[in-house]
Amino acid sequence: MKTWPRRLRALPVAAALLAVAGSASTTGAAARAVPRPPAQEAAHCRALRAELPATVAGLERGTPRPVSEFTAQWGAPAVVLRCGVPRPEALTHGSKSFDRYAPAWDIGGIEWFAEPRSGGSVRFLATHRAAWVEVTLPKEYAGGGGDTDGPGVLAELAARIRKTIPEGYV
């Protein structure tokens, strides 16, 4: 993939975020369910949790509900990270919603698949890793407005994911 300056790399992502914000998908309750990864994935997720920062893009870390070693959040409205989530249907061969051409963007050395959620939030999944990591950006950050930059959040978290979860497929 072509290497673009940091600001230019975020342009396709910001455009995609604006395009998918407002599309309907699953409920917020499903987005907050506690992941139950298999043992090997859980070990990677625990390593990631130990490396997660106190702030992301200026947002302070909080305590997600329900409390889990596989979840984290920052800010209000919250950016929510869940590690060890199942493969999304859009990326699962044979599922009704499988999309062979599902869009993904490289941010911070991680390939992120974007999926719109109800209320304008966007769920991003770090692909090609030994455990699936999901980051849900509220519409306030996903649309590119305000003080918090959605691509900046993903870039900051990407460094921690690269450090703790090896490349691979689950």
PDB file of N, CA and C in Angstrom, residues 22-23 26 52 58 81 123 132:
ATOM      1  N   GLY A  22     -24.851   7.428  10.708  1.00  0.00           N
ATOM      2  CA  GLY A  22     -26.289   7.564  10.514  1.00  0.00           C
ATOM      3  C   GLY A  22     -26.920   6.316   9.933  1.00  0.00           C
ATOM      4  N   SER A  23     -26.125   5.370   9.416  1.00  0.00           N
ATOM      5  CA  SER A  23     -26.696   4.120   8.932  1.00  0.00           C
ATOM      6  C   SER A  23     -27.085   3.254  10.110  1.00  0.00           C
ATOM      7  N   THR A  26     -26.701  -2.922  14.360  1.00  0.00           N
ATOM      8  CA  THR A  26     -27.151  -3.585  15.573  1.00  0.00           C
ATOM      9  C   THR A  26     -27.275  -2.616  16.727  1.00  0.00           C
ATOM     10  N   LEU A  52      -2.705  -0.629  27.349  1.00  0.00           N
ATOM     11  CA  LEU A  52      -3.621   0.457  26.985  1.00  0.00           C
ATOM     12  C   LEU A  52      -3.306   1.725  27.771  1.00  0.00           C
ATOM     13  N   GLY A  58      -6.598  12.623  23.888  1.00  0.00           N
ATOM     14  CA  GLY A  58      -7.056  13.581  24.892  1.00  0.00           C
ATOM     15  C   GLY A  58      -8.242  13.123  25.729  1.00  0.00           C
ATOM     16  N   LEU A  81     -13.365  -0.023  23.434  1.00  0.00           N
ATOM     17  CA  LEU A  81     -12.534  -1.078  22.857  1.00  0.00           C
ATOM     18  C   LEU A  81     -12.970  -2.401  23.463  1.00  0.00           C
ATOM     19  N   ARG A 123     -18.282   1.147  14.146  1.00  0.00           N
ATOM     20  CA  ARG A 123     -17.465   0.096  14.758  1.00  0.00           C
ATOM     21  C   ARG A 123     -16.334  -0.223  13.792  1.00  0.00           C
ATOM     22  N   TRP A 132      -9.453 -10.602  17.266  1.00  0.00           N
ATOM     23  CA  TRP A 132     -10.198  -9.467  16.728  1.00  0.00           C
ATOM     24  C   TRP A 132     -10.316  -8.385  17.791  1.00  0.00           C
TER      25      TRP A 132
END
